[in-house]
């Protein structure tokens, strides 16, 4: 800010208090306002007690390195929906009290490796809806208290080993709607408190074995709309809180036996809109004792092995639509509450098949 006089340029309303921010240049230091700090550069700073700063929905293209230096008590900084193309490495160095940082909806293409190094108290970081194609491996290393990280709608192509290792408190990680083609096998191994993980709408063709093995607290996982061609035999660890799994719009041709067996409390499994899915092994649903909804419609399944649903006694809604070749045969266990529908099949099995006793 360059000015030869004094002028009021902003008003912030925070906790019912009007904070009149005055910056003066080329002043006599003797007229420093009450409760403000006058630096040797003849500048007046009244921002040391500021807790929240909202700069959203402006046209900011860049930010000076020292612009936040006086805001030592700032807890929330919102710069979303601007035109920032880059950020200087030391921009946030004085914001040691910051807990929430919103940089979403900008034009960021890259971030300096040390830009977050002083933000040890940060709990929420929103970097979504930018143009980030890659991230420095250690960019999150100082964020040991981070609970929520939003990276969706960027251009990330891979998740490297060690990127999230310091995020011991992370509970929500949003990675959907990127260009992710590969994920390191140990990418999530340190995220023991993670509850939500979104990987949908990426370009994943394969998943490393054991990728989700250590995510015992996970209650939400999205994988749909990826060109997945196969699943490893060992993929999921014990996830007692995961209630639903959506695996539609993939290129899966089959699914391994027992792959879902650790998801003992899963209630909904969606495997629809997989046009290459033609084979289901007998034990594919083994272990899903709490399953209540199963969707297999709009696939290419021509037959099902006898006894495939034998253990899934709690299924109350299942859909198998658009079968293309032969009549489907399966065994429905007695004393179960199971309704399975098969519609629009080429050999006329457009009736409900079920038994309730």
mmCIF file of C-alpha atoms in Angstrom:
data_model
loop_
_atom_site.group_PDB
_atom_site.id
_atom_site.type_symbol
_atom_site.label_atom_id
_atom_site.label_comp_id
_atom_site.label_asym_id
_atom_site.label_seq_id
_atom_site.Cartn_x
_atom_site.Cartn_y
_atom_site.Cartn_z
ATOM 1 C CA UNK A 1 0.000 0.000 0.000
ATOM 2 C CA UNK A 2 1.528 3.274 -1.038
ATOM 3 C CA UNK A 3 0.056 6.536 0.126
ATOM 4 C CA UNK A 4 1.395 9.900 1.214
ATOM 5 C CA UNK A 5 -1.350 10.523 3.719
ATOM 6 C CA UNK A 6 -3.698 8.739 6.087
ATOM 7 C CA UNK A 7 -6.747 6.890 4.888
ATOM 8 C CA UNK A 8 -9.163 4.355 6.240
ATOM 9 C CA UNK A 9 -9.326 1.513 3.746
ATOM 10 C CA UNK A 10 -11.165 -1.365 5.440
ATOM 11 C CA UNK A 11 -13.652 -2.154 8.107
ATOM 12 C CA UNK A 12 -13.826 -5.598 9.661
ATOM 13 C CA UNK A 13 -16.718 -6.711 11.800
ATOM 14 C CA UNK A 14 -15.563 -9.395 14.198
ATOM 15 C CA UNK A 15 -17.394 -10.442 17.358
ATOM 16 C CA UNK A 16 -19.595 -7.334 17.223
ATOM 17 C CA UNK A 17 -16.556 -5.070 17.244
ATOM 18 C CA UNK A 18 -15.766 -2.613 14.489
ATOM 19 C CA UNK A 19 -12.052 -2.590 13.832
ATOM 20 C CA UNK A 20 -11.089 0.546 11.915
ATOM 21 C CA UNK A 21 -7.896 -0.360 10.102
ATOM 22 C CA UNK A 22 -5.737 2.664 9.427
ATOM 23 C CA UNK A 23 -2.471 2.645 7.560
ATOM 24 C CA UNK A 24 -0.517 5.903 7.485
ATOM 25 C CA UNK A 25 2.607 6.648 5.563
ATOM 26 C CA UNK A 26 5.057 9.553 5.829
ATOM 27 C CA UNK A 27 3.683 10.447 9.259
ATOM 28 C CA UNK A 28 5.126 11.832 12.395
ATOM 29 C CA UNK A 29 5.255 8.836 14.759
ATOM 30 C CA UNK A 30 3.906 10.999 17.593
ATOM 31 C CA UNK A 31 0.353 10.701 16.230
ATOM 32 C CA UNK A 32 0.230 6.895 16.481
ATOM 33 C CA UNK A 33 -3.413 5.935 17.247
ATOM 34 C CA UNK A 34 -4.328 4.248 20.514
ATOM 35 C CA UNK A 35 -4.007 0.422 20.553
ATOM 36 C CA UNK A 36 -2.002 0.481 17.342
ATOM 37 C CA UNK A 37 1.664 -0.173 16.686
ATOM 38 C CA UNK A 38 3.754 2.319 14.727
ATOM 39 C CA UNK A 39 6.796 0.852 13.047
ATOM 40 C CA UNK A 40 10.032 2.570 12.199
ATOM 41 C CA UNK A 41 8.866 2.742 8.597
ATOM 42 C CA UNK A 42 6.167 5.250 9.580
ATOM 43 C CA UNK A 43 3.452 2.649 9.125
ATOM 44 C CA UNK A 44 0.600 2.136 11.548
ATOM 45 C CA UNK A 45 -0.541 -1.450 12.205
ATOM 46 C CA UNK A 46 -3.779 -2.224 14.021
ATOM 47 C CA UNK A 47 -4.085 -5.903 13.160
ATOM 48 C CA UNK A 48 -2.298 -7.736 15.952
ATOM 49 C CA UNK A 49 -5.545 -8.933 17.550
ATOM 50 C CA UNK A 50 -7.317 -9.803 14.326
ATOM 51 C CA UNK A 51 -8.746 -13.347 14.459
ATOM 52 C CA UNK A 52 -10.362 -13.709 11.020
ATOM 53 C CA UNK A 53 -9.657 -12.168 7.634
ATOM 54 C CA UNK A 54 -11.933 -12.740 4.638
ATOM 55 C CA UNK A 55 -10.687 -11.694 1.215
ATOM 56 C CA UNK A 56 -12.886 -14.009 -0.820
ATOM 57 C CA UNK A 57 -14.447 -13.142 -4.177
ATOM 58 C CA UNK A 58 -12.081 -10.389 -5.185
ATOM 59 C CA UNK A 59 -9.644 -10.056 -8.084
ATOM 60 C CA UNK A 60 -6.359 -10.571 -6.267
ATOM 61 C CA UNK A 61 -3.606 -11.717 -8.623
ATOM 62 C CA UNK A 62 -0.728 -11.650 -6.134
ATOM 63 C CA UNK A 63 -0.026 -10.929 -2.473
ATOM 64 C CA UNK A 64 3.032 -9.060 -1.109
ATOM 65 C CA UNK A 65 5.320 -11.144 1.092
ATOM 66 C CA UNK A 66 4.763 -9.047 4.255
ATOM 67 C CA UNK A 67 1.031 -8.478 3.852
ATOM 68 C CA UNK A 68 0.079 -10.774 6.772
ATOM 69 C CA UNK A 69 3.137 -10.200 8.974
ATOM 70 C CA UNK A 70 1.314 -8.160 11.616
ATOM 71 C CA UNK A 71 -1.555 -10.645 12.055
ATOM 72 C CA UNK A 72 0.116 -12.800 14.674
ATOM 73 C CA UNK A 73 -3.180 -13.916 16.264
ATOM 74 C CA UNK A 74 -5.008 -14.691 13.031
ATOM 75 C CA UNK A 75 -6.896 -18.001 13.186
ATOM 76 C CA UNK A 76 -8.889 -17.983 9.947
ATOM 77 C CA UNK A 77 -7.742 -16.716 6.546
ATOM 78 C CA UNK A 78 -10.058 -16.956 3.541
ATOM 79 C CA UNK A 79 -8.645 -16.003 0.137
ATOM 80 C CA UNK A 80 -10.934 -18.176 -1.967
ATOM 81 C CA UNK A 81 -12.304 -17.228 -5.371
ATOM 82 C CA UNK A 82 -9.584 -14.832 -6.445
ATOM 83 C CA UNK A 83 -7.067 -14.920 -9.293
ATOM 84 C CA UNK A 84 -3.901 -15.952 -7.504
ATOM 85 C CA UNK A 85 -1.491 -17.710 -9.849
ATOM 86 C CA UNK A 86 1.328 -18.155 -7.360
ATOM 87 C CA UNK A 87 2.173 -17.702 -3.690
ATOM 88 C CA UNK A 88 5.504 -16.619 -2.245
ATOM 89 C CA UNK A 89 7.211 -19.105 0.038
ATOM 90 C CA UNK A 90 7.286 -16.868 3.138
ATOM 91 C CA UNK A 91 3.786 -15.443 2.787
ATOM 92 C CA UNK A 92 2.349 -17.231 5.846
ATOM 93 C CA UNK A 93 5.483 -17.359 8.017
ATOM 94 C CA UNK A 94 4.128 -15.051 10.755
ATOM 95 C CA UNK A 95 0.735 -16.777 11.029
ATOM 96 C CA UNK A 96 1.694 -19.249 13.748
ATOM 97 C CA UNK A 97 -1.839 -19.172 15.232
ATOM 98 C CA UNK A 98 -3.631 -19.944 11.963
ATOM 99 C CA UNK A 99 -6.130 -22.834 12.153
ATOM 100 C CA UNK A 100 -8.029 -22.508 8.864
ATOM 101 C CA UNK A 101 -6.665 -21.544 5.444
ATOM 102 C CA UNK A 102 -8.838 -21.319 2.328
ATOM 103 C CA UNK A 103 -7.029 -20.954 -0.999
ATOM 104 C CA UNK A 104 -9.652 -22.690 -3.116
ATOM 105 C CA UNK A 105 -11.006 -21.349 -6.398
ATOM 106 C CA UNK A 106 -7.838 -19.615 -7.513
ATOM 107 C CA UNK A 107 -5.473 -20.158 -10.456
ATOM 108 C CA UNK A 108 -2.622 -21.790 -8.561
ATOM 109 C CA UNK A 109 -0.475 -24.111 -10.674
ATOM 110 C CA UNK A 110 2.228 -24.875 -8.094
ATOM 111 C CA UNK A 111 3.117 -24.277 -4.448
ATOM 112 C CA UNK A 112 6.557 -23.621 -2.910
ATOM 113 C CA UNK A 113 7.759 -26.525 -0.777
ATOM 114 C CA UNK A 114 8.032 -24.405 2.387
ATOM 115 C CA UNK A 115 4.920 -22.271 2.066
ATOM 116 C CA UNK A 116 3.152 -24.068 4.962
ATOM 117 C CA UNK A 117 6.184 -24.713 7.167
ATOM 118 C CA UNK A 118 5.161 -22.314 9.978
ATOM 119 C CA UNK A 119 1.504 -23.345 10.199
ATOM 120 C CA UNK A 120 1.841 -25.966 12.934
ATOM 121 C CA UNK A 121 -1.628 -25.224 14.358
ATOM 122 C CA UNK A 122 -3.476 -25.546 11.056
ATOM 123 C CA UNK A 123 -6.546 -27.806 11.245
ATOM 124 C CA UNK A 124 -8.199 -27.131 7.882
ATOM 125 C CA UNK A 125 -6.576 -26.544 4.501
ATOM 126 C CA UNK A 126 -8.604 -26.000 1.341
ATOM 127 C CA UNK A 127 -6.642 -26.074 -1.922
ATOM 128 C CA UNK A 128 -9.486 -27.326 -4.093
ATOM 129 C CA UNK A 129 -10.491 -25.987 -7.506
ATOM 130 C CA UNK A 130 -7.063 -24.828 -8.594
ATOM 131 C CA UNK A 131 -4.710 -26.049 -11.337
ATOM 132 C CA UNK A 132 -2.217 -27.944 -9.192
ATOM 133 C CA UNK A 133 -0.559 -30.693 -11.232
ATOM 134 C CA UNK A 134 1.923 -31.771 -8.567
ATOM 135 C CA UNK A 135 2.804 -31.076 -4.946
ATOM 136 C CA UNK A 136 6.221 -31.043 -3.257
ATOM 137 C CA UNK A 137 6.658 -34.240 -1.273
ATOM 138 C CA UNK A 138 7.226 -32.473 2.076
ATOM 139 C CA UNK A 139 4.718 -29.682 1.659
ATOM 140 C CA UNK A 140 2.498 -30.968 4.496
ATOM 141 C CA UNK A 141 5.305 -32.079 6.845
ATOM 142 C CA UNK A 142 4.678 -29.325 9.433
ATOM 143 C CA UNK A 143 0.906 -29.815 9.590
ATOM 144 C CA UNK A 144 0.835 -32.332 12.429
ATOM 145 C CA UNK A 145 -2.559 -31.076 13.686
ATOM 146 C CA UNK A 146 -4.341 -30.974 10.334
ATOM 147 C CA UNK A 147 -7.785 -32.604 10.413
ATOM 148 C CA UNK A 148 -9.241 -31.763 6.994
ATOM 149 C CA UNK A 149 -7.429 -31.510 3.650
ATOM 150 C CA UNK A 150 -9.238 -30.616 0.432
ATOM 151 C CA UNK A 151 -7.412 -31.177 -2.856
ATOM 152 C CA UNK A 152 -10.312 -32.030 -5.154
ATOM 153 C CA UNK A 153 -10.790 -30.527 -8.617
ATOM 154 C CA UNK A 154 -7.112 -30.052 -9.373
ATOM 155 C CA UNK A 155 -4.821 -31.712 -11.926
ATOM 156 C CA UNK A 156 -2.848 -34.025 -9.656
ATOM 157 C CA UNK A 157 -1.546 -37.055 -11.538
ATOM 158 C CA UNK A 158 -0.023 -39.084 -8.700
ATOM 159 C CA UNK A 159 0.120 -39.455 -4.934
ATOM 160 C CA UNK A 160 3.721 -39.989 -3.880
ATOM 161 C CA UNK A 161 5.074 -41.968 -0.956
ATOM 162 C CA UNK A 162 5.456 -39.939 2.235
ATOM 163 C CA UNK A 163 3.275 -37.026 1.156
ATOM 164 C CA UNK A 164 0.785 -37.509 4.003
ATOM 165 C CA UNK A 165 3.031 -39.217 6.578
ATOM 166 C CA UNK A 166 3.022 -36.283 9.029
ATOM 167 C CA UNK A 167 -0.753 -35.899 9.062
ATOM 168 C CA UNK A 168 -1.380 -38.092 12.111
ATOM 169 C CA UNK A 169 -4.589 -36.236 13.055
ATOM 170 C CA UNK A 170 -6.121 -36.127 9.576
ATOM 171 C CA UNK A 171 -9.765 -37.230 9.499
ATOM 172 C CA UNK A 172 -10.924 -36.080 6.042
ATOM 173 C CA UNK A 173 -8.993 -36.257 2.772
ATOM 174 C CA UNK A 174 -10.646 -35.200 -0.479
ATOM 175 C CA UNK A 175 -8.801 -36.207 -3.660
ATOM 176 C CA UNK A 176 -11.671 -36.703 -6.092
ATOM 177 C CA UNK A 177 -11.898 -35.093 -9.532
ATOM 178 C CA UNK A 178 -8.190 -34.993 -10.314
ATOM 179 C CA UNK A 179 -6.106 -36.819 -12.930
ATOM 180 C CA UNK A 180 -4.616 -39.316 -10.489
ATOM 181 C CA UNK A 181 -3.190 -42.348 -12.301
ATOM 182 C CA UNK A 182 -1.034 -43.837 -9.565
ATOM 183 C CA UNK A 183 -0.923 -43.998 -5.774
ATOM 184 C CA UNK A 184 2.087 -45.181 -3.793
ATOM 185 C CA UNK A 185 1.338 -48.398 -1.851
ATOM 186 C CA UNK A 186 2.131 -46.704 1.481
ATOM 187 C CA UNK A 187 0.493 -43.353 0.690
ATOM 188 C CA UNK A 188 -2.157 -43.690 3.416
ATOM 189 C CA UNK A 189 -0.371 -45.965 5.893
ATOM 190 C CA UNK A 190 0.069 -43.261 8.575
ATOM 191 C CA UNK A 191 -3.478 -41.905 8.428
ATOM 192 C CA UNK A 192 -4.848 -44.007 11.275
ATOM 193 C CA UNK A 193 -7.565 -41.470 12.189
ATOM 194 C CA UNK A 194 -8.875 -41.004 8.653
ATOM 195 C CA UNK A 195 -12.666 -41.220 8.382
ATOM 196 C CA UNK A 196 -13.383 -39.927 4.875
ATOM 197 C CA UNK A 197 -11.387 -40.576 1.706
ATOM 198 C CA UNK A 198 -12.615 -39.602 -1.755
ATOM 199 C CA UNK A 199 -10.814 -40.971 -4.823
ATOM 200 C CA UNK A 200 -13.678 -40.935 -7.304
ATOM 201 C CA UNK A 201 -13.483 -39.359 -10.770
ATOM 202 C CA UNK A 202 -9.786 -39.948 -11.318
ATOM 203 C CA UNK A 203 -7.812 -42.040 -13.839
ATOM 204 C CA UNK A 204 -6.893 -44.998 -11.669
ATOM 205 C CA UNK A 205 -6.584 -48.280 -13.565
ATOM 206 C CA UNK A 206 -5.049 -50.261 -10.710
ATOM 207 C CA UNK A 207 -4.810 -49.976 -6.942
ATOM 208 C CA UNK A 208 -1.740 -51.177 -5.024
ATOM 209 C CA UNK A 209 -2.258 -54.239 -2.800
ATOM 210 C CA UNK A 210 -3.056 -53.283 0.784
ATOM 211 C CA UNK A 211 -3.679 -49.629 -0.060
ATOM 212 C CA UNK A 212 -6.456 -49.278 2.539
ATOM 213 C CA UNK A 213 -5.141 -51.882 4.957
ATOM 214 C CA UNK A 214 -4.450 -49.471 7.848
ATOM 215 C CA UNK A 215 -7.539 -47.251 7.578
ATOM 216 C CA UNK A 216 -9.516 -48.903 10.365
ATOM 217 C CA UNK A 217 -11.623 -45.806 11.204
ATOM 218 C CA UNK A 218 -12.720 -45.143 7.630
ATOM 219 C CA UNK A 219 -16.471 -44.582 7.302
ATOM 220 C CA UNK A 220 -16.563 -43.081 3.788
ATOM 221 C CA UNK A 221 -14.646 -44.260 0.721
ATOM 222 C CA UNK A 222 -15.437 -43.349 -2.891
ATOM 223 C CA UNK A 223 -13.818 -45.081 -5.877
ATOM 224 C CA UNK A 224 -16.467 -44.722 -8.578
ATOM 225 C CA UNK A 225 -15.800 -43.350 -12.065
ATOM 226 C CA UNK A 226 -12.254 -44.643 -12.302
ATOM 227 C CA UNK A 227 -11.123 -46.870 -15.212
ATOM 228 C CA UNK A 228 -10.211 -49.636 -12.755
ATOM 229 C CA UNK A 229 -9.403 -52.860 -14.599
ATOM 230 C CA UNK A 230 -8.839 -55.041 -11.559
ATOM 231 C CA UNK A 231 -8.750 -55.098 -7.776
ATOM 232 C CA UNK A 232 -5.942 -56.706 -5.764
ATOM 233 C CA UNK A 233 -6.895 -59.696 -3.640
ATOM 234 C CA UNK A 234 -5.839 -57.829 -0.492
ATOM 235 C CA UNK A 235 -7.097 -54.261 -0.540
ATOM 236 C CA UNK A 236 -9.180 -53.452 2.536
ATOM 237 C CA UNK A 237 -8.207 -53.804 6.170
ATOM 238 C CA UNK A 238 -10.680 -54.267 8.972
ATOM 239 C CA UNK A 239 -13.138 -51.388 8.555
ATOM 240 C CA UNK A 240 -15.937 -51.698 11.065
ATOM 241 C CA UNK A 241 -17.283 -48.218 10.349
ATOM 242 C CA UNK A 242 -17.554 -48.421 6.556
ATOM 243 C CA UNK A 243 -21.261 -48.592 5.751
ATOM 244 C CA UNK A 244 -21.281 -48.205 1.981
ATOM 245 C CA UNK A 245 -18.946 -48.733 -0.953
ATOM 246 C CA UNK A 246 -19.573 -47.339 -4.433
ATOM 247 C CA UNK A 247 -17.684 -48.990 -7.302
ATOM 248 C CA UNK A 248 -19.800 -48.058 -10.319
ATOM 249 C CA UNK A 249 -18.605 -46.850 -13.735
ATOM 250 C CA UNK A 250 -15.326 -48.769 -13.805
ATOM 251 C CA UNK A 251 -13.720 -51.237 -16.242
ATOM 252 C CA UNK A 252 -13.683 -54.176 -13.857
ATOM 253 C CA UNK A 253 -14.199 -57.520 -15.579
ATOM 254 C CA UNK A 254 -14.238 -59.572 -12.386
ATOM 255 C CA UNK A 255 -13.764 -59.137 -8.649
ATOM 256 C CA UNK A 256 -11.532 -61.356 -6.502
ATOM 257 C CA UNK A 257 -12.914 -63.816 -3.974
ATOM 258 C CA UNK A 258 -13.003 -62.499 -0.389
ATOM 259 C CA UNK A 259 -11.872 -58.979 -1.393
ATOM 260 C CA UNK A 260 -14.653 -57.440 0.730
ATOM 261 C CA UNK A 261 -14.387 -59.908 3.619
ATOM 262 C CA UNK A 262 -12.956 -57.360 6.086
ATOM 263 C CA UNK A 263 -15.889 -54.977 5.550
ATOM 264 C CA UNK A 264 -17.986 -56.765 8.132
ATOM 265 C CA UNK A 265 -20.449 -53.902 8.716
ATOM 266 C CA UNK A 266 -20.959 -52.914 5.083
ATOM 267 C CA UNK A 267 -24.670 -52.342 4.406
ATOM 268 C CA UNK A 268 -24.621 -51.087 0.808
ATOM 269 C CA UNK A 269 -22.447 -52.270 -2.082
ATOM 270 C CA UNK A 270 -22.892 -50.653 -5.500
ATOM 271 C CA UNK A 271 -21.255 -52.468 -8.425
ATOM 272 C CA UNK A 272 -23.510 -51.210 -11.212
ATOM 273 C CA UNK A 273 -22.622 -49.640 -14.586
ATOM 274 C CA UNK A 274 -19.548 -51.800 -15.088
ATOM 275 C CA UNK A 275 -20.012 -52.919 -18.719
ATOM 276 C CA UNK A 276 -17.012 -55.290 -18.632
ATOM 277 C CA UNK A 277 -18.073 -57.046 -15.446
ATOM 278 C CA UNK A 278 -19.068 -60.520 -16.588
ATOM 279 C CA UNK A 279 -17.852 -62.887 -13.876
ATOM 280 C CA UNK A 280 -18.457 -62.982 -10.136
ATOM 281 C CA UNK A 281 -16.757 -65.745 -8.129
ATOM 282 C CA UNK A 282 -18.707 -67.689 -5.534
ATOM 283 C CA UNK A 283 -17.074 -66.063 -2.482
ATOM 284 C CA UNK A 284 -16.959 -62.481 -3.721
ATOM 285 C CA UNK A 285 -19.476 -61.371 -1.086
ATOM 286 C CA UNK A 286 -18.090 -63.522 1.703
ATOM 287 C CA UNK A 287 -17.982 -61.748 5.062
ATOM 288 C CA UNK A 288 -20.662 -59.175 4.223
ATOM 289 C CA UNK A 289 -23.009 -60.370 6.934
ATOM 290 C CA UNK A 290 -24.671 -56.959 7.419
ATOM 291 C CA UNK A 291 -25.275 -56.274 3.715
ATOM 292 C CA UNK A 292 -28.766 -54.890 3.068
ATOM 293 C CA UNK A 293 -28.405 -53.418 -0.405
ATOM 294 C CA UNK A 294 -26.579 -54.845 -3.409
ATOM 295 C CA UNK A 295 -26.636 -53.222 -6.851
ATOM 296 C CA UNK A 296 -25.368 -55.188 -9.857
ATOM 297 C CA UNK A 297 -27.446 -53.673 -12.635
ATOM 298 C CA UNK A 298 -26.199 -52.552 -16.063
ATOM 299 C CA UNK A 299 -23.304 -54.995 -16.135
ATOM 300 C CA UNK A 300 -22.503 -57.885 -18.473
ATOM 301 C CA UNK A 301 -23.167 -60.728 -16.045
ATOM 302 C CA UNK A 302 -24.576 -63.789 -17.793
ATOM 303 C CA UNK A 303 -24.633 -66.219 -14.881
ATOM 304 C CA UNK A 304 -24.046 -66.389 -11.167
ATOM 305 C CA UNK A 305 -22.483 -69.301 -9.275
ATOM 306 C CA UNK A 306 -24.791 -71.349 -7.088
ATOM 307 C CA UNK A 307 -24.722 -70.216 -3.471
ATOM 308 C CA UNK A 308 -23.167 -66.806 -4.149
ATOM 309 C CA UNK A 309 -25.727 -65.135 -1.837
ATOM 310 C CA UNK A 310 -25.905 -67.957 0.673
ATOM 311 C CA UNK A 311 -24.309 -66.021 3.528
ATOM 312 C CA UNK A 312 -25.865 -62.640 2.785
ATOM 313 C CA UNK A 313 -29.050 -63.257 4.739
ATOM 314 C CA UNK A 314 -29.906 -59.611 5.398
ATOM 315 C CA UNK A 315 -30.159 -58.380 1.804
ATOM 316 C CA UNK A 316 -33.519 -56.635 1.426
ATOM 317 C CA UNK A 317 -32.856 -54.803 -1.822
ATOM 318 C CA UNK A 318 -30.820 -56.087 -4.704
ATOM 319 C CA UNK A 319 -30.882 -55.194 -8.389
ATOM 320 C CA UNK A 320 -29.515 -57.174 -11.312
ATOM 321 C CA UNK A 321 -30.595 -55.385 -14.492
ATOM 322 C CA UNK A 322 -29.606 -55.661 -18.139
ATOM 323 C CA UNK A 323 -28.369 -59.228 -18.311
ATOM 324 C CA UNK A 324 -27.289 -59.987 -21.851
ATOM 325 C CA UNK A 325 -27.120 -63.721 -22.464
ATOM 326 C CA UNK A 326 -28.429 -66.673 -20.537
ATOM 327 C CA UNK A 327 -30.973 -67.003 -17.776
ATOM 328 C CA UNK A 328 -29.496 -66.239 -14.371
ATOM 329 C CA UNK A 329 -29.399 -69.069 -11.844
ATOM 330 C CA UNK A 330 -28.702 -68.686 -8.152
ATOM 331 C CA UNK A 331 -29.689 -70.119 -4.827
ATOM 332 C CA UNK A 332 -31.647 -68.031 -2.337
ATOM 333 C CA UNK A 333 -31.297 -69.339 1.224
ATOM 334 C CA UNK A 334 -34.331 -70.291 3.245
ATOM 335 C CA UNK A 335 -35.340 -68.113 6.211
ATOM 336 C CA UNK A 336 -33.786 -65.085 4.569
ATOM 337 C CA UNK A 337 -35.322 -61.772 3.696
ATOM 338 C CA UNK A 338 -33.990 -61.370 0.205
ATOM 339 C CA UNK A 339 -35.516 -59.652 -2.794
ATOM 340 C CA UNK A 340 -33.457 -59.812 -5.944
ATOM 341 C CA UNK A 341 -34.763 -58.394 -9.191
ATOM 342 C CA UNK A 342 -33.580 -59.139 -12.697
ATOM 343 C CA UNK A 343 -35.088 -56.973 -15.414
ATOM 344 C CA UNK A 344 -34.673 -56.397 -19.152
ATOM 345 C CA UNK A 345 -32.795 -59.663 -19.706
ATOM 346 C CA UNK A 346 -32.497 -61.011 -23.230
ATOM 347 C CA UNK A 347 -33.996 -64.393 -22.302
ATOM 348 C CA UNK A 348 -37.105 -63.132 -20.595
ATOM 349 C CA UNK A 349 -36.197 -63.333 -16.909
ATOM 350 C CA UNK A 350 -37.878 -60.026 -16.190
ATOM 351 C CA UNK A 351 -39.490 -61.147 -12.967
ATOM 352 C CA UNK A 352 -38.685 -60.808 -9.308
ATOM 353 C CA UNK A 353 -36.950 -63.792 -7.800
ATOM 354 C CA UNK A 354 -37.031 -63.992 -4.063
ATOM 355 C CA UNK A 355 -38.177 -65.703 -0.983
ATOM 356 C CA UNK A 356 -39.269 -64.384 2.362
ATOM 357 C CA UNK A 357 -40.088 -66.730 5.177
#
